[in-house]
XYZ file of C-alpha atoms in Angstrom:
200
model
C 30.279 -50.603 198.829
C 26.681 -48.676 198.099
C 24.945 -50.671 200.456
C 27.374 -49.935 203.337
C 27.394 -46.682 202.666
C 23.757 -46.791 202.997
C 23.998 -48.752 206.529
C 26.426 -46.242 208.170
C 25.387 -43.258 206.461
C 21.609 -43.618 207.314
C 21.285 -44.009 210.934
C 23.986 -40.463 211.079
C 21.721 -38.415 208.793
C 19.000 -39.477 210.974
C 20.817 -38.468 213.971
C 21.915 -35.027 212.285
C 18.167 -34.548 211.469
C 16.931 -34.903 215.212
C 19.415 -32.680 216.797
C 18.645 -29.932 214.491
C 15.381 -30.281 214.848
C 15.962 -30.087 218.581
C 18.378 -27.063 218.327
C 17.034 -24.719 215.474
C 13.428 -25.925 216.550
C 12.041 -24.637 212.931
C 8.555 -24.544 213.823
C 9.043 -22.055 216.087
C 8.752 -19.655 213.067
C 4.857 -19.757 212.693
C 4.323 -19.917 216.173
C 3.128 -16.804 218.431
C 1.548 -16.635 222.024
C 0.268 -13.645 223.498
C -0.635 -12.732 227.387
C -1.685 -9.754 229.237
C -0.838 -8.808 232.673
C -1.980 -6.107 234.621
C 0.299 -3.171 235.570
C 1.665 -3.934 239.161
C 0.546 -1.972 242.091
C 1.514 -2.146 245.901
C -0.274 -4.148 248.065
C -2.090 -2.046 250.905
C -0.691 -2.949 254.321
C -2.730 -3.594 257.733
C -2.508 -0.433 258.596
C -3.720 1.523 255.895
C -6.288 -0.827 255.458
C -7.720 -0.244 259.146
C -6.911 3.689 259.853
C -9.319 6.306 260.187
C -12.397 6.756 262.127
C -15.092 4.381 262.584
C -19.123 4.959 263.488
C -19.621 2.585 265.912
C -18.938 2.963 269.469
C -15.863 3.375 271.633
C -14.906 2.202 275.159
C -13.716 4.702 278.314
C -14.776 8.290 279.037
C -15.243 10.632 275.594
C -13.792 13.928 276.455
C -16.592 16.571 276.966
C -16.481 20.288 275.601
C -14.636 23.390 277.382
C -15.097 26.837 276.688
C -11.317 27.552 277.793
C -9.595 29.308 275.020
C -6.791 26.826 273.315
C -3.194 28.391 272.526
C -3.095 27.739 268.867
C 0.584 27.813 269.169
C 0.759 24.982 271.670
C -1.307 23.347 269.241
C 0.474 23.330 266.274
C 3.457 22.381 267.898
C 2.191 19.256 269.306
C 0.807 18.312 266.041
C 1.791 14.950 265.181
C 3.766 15.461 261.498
C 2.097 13.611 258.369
C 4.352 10.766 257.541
C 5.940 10.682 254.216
C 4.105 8.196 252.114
C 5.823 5.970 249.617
C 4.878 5.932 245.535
C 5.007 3.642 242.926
C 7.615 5.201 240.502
C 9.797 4.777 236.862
C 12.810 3.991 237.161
C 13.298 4.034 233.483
C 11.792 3.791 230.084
C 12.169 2.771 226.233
C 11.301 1.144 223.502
C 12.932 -1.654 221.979
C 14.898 -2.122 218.848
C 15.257 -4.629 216.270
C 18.596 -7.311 216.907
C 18.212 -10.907 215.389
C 14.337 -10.279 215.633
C 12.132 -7.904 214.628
C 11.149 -6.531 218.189
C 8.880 -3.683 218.844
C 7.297 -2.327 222.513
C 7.734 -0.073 225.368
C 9.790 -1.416 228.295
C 8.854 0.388 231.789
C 11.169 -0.558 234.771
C 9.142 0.494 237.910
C 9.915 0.414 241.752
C 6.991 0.158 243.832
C 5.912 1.747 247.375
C 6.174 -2.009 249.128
C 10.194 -2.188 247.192
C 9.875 -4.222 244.570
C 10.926 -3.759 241.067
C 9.551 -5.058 238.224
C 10.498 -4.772 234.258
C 7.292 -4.391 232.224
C 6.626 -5.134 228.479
C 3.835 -3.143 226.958
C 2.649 -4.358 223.236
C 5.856 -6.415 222.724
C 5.843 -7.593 219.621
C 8.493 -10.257 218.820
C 9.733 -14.059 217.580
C 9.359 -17.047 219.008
C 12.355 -19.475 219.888
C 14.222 -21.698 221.603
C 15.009 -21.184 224.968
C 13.806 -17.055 225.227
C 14.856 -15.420 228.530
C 14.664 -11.652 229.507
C 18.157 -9.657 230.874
C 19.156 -6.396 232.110
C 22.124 -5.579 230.860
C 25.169 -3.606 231.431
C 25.873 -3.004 227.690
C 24.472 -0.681 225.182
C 20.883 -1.633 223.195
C 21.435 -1.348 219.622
C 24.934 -3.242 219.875
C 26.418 -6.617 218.597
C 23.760 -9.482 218.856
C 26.334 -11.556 220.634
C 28.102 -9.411 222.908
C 24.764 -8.879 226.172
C 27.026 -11.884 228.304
C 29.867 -10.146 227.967
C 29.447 -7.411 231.082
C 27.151 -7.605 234.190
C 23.549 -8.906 233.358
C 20.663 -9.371 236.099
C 18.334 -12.853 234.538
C 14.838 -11.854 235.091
C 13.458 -15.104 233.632
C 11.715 -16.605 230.619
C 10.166 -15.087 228.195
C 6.133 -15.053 228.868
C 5.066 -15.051 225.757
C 6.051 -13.403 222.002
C 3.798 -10.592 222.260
C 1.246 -8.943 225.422
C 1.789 -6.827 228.772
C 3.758 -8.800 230.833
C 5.949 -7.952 234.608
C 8.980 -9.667 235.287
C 9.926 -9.003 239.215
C 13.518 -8.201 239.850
C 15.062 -10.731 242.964
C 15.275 -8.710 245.931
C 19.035 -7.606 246.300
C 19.926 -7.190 242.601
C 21.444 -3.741 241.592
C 20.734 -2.450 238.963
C 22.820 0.778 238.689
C 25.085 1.045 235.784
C 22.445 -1.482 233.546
C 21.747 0.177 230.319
C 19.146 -2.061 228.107
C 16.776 -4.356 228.722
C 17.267 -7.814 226.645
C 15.469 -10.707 224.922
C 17.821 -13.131 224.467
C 18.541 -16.838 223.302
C 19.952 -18.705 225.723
C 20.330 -21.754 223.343
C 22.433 -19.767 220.683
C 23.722 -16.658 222.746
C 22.031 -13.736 220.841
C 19.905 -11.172 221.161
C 16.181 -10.924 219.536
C 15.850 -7.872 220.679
C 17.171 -4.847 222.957
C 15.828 -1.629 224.278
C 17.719 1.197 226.141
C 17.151 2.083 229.733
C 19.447 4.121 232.109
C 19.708 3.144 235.648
């Protein structure tokens, strides 16, 4: 009877080891990875790339000097009006908190002059693990580890790295009013490594 028990129970240990090797990946404990991205900026269109005077010559007649008086109010009403430039701005900030993980950082969510949006990580600090992505969320940071699928969430993508400076771009379209925390979370087991609050 040993020996069959042997045969059959084997080969299903075996399998039990592999697919929690695969799931809990347990290695993942003593690993780290670290990168650091710039802050994101707007690219400088055509036009402000090319405007303002140049020194080298121009083509047709230059206009030549008058001593007729000029009506100053004439010319301050035909004044073209500066146009209103576009900045880079914050949307949001704030720092995350601990959830399964121990997480620290700043979280900056920034719109740019060109319209994008971007979620940036500034000396995260947190674990490795299976299957990492980053969220913005509808619920509250601080809350149940479980409970960031449960409302609205816009997926930003995986997680770059455990610790670092790092952008994530928000797709074009997404709205983000209403999201209150920005999330690390575990695909693979559905919980949060850590959370920090943001109001948009």
């Amino acid at each position: 009877m040993r020996p069959l028990l042997l045969k059959v129970g084997a080969p299903l240990l075996a399998v039990a080891l592999v697919a929690g090797l695969w799931a809990f990946e347990p290695w993942r404990a003593f690993t780290s990875s670290e990168v650091d991205e710039a802050v994101p900026t707007s690219e400088a269109t055509p036009a402000e790339a090319t405007d303002g005077p140049t020194d080298g010559p121009t083509d047709g007649p230059t206009e030549q000097p008058t001593d007729e008086p000029v009506d100053a109010t004439v010319a301050e009403s035909t004044a073209p009006e500066e146009p209103v430039t576009p900045r880079d701005s914050v949307l949001a900030t704030g720092r995350f908190e601990d959830a399964e993980h121990a997480t620290t950082g700043r979280v900056r969510v920034l719109r740019l002059a060109d319209g994008r949006r971007f979620v940036r990580f500034e000396g995260l600090d947190t674990s490795d693990g299976p299957d990492l992505h980053v969220w913005v969320t509808d619920q509250p940071s601080g809350g149940a580890w479980g409970s960031y699928d449960d409302g609205r969430y816009v997926r930003l993508g995986e997680l770059k790295a455990t610790g670092g400076n790092q952008n994530y771009l928000v797709p074009d379209g997404a709205d983000l009013r209403g999201m209150r925390s920005v999330v690390i979370w575990c695909d693979r087991f559905n919980v949060a490594f850590g959370t920090a609050p943001v109001d948009l």
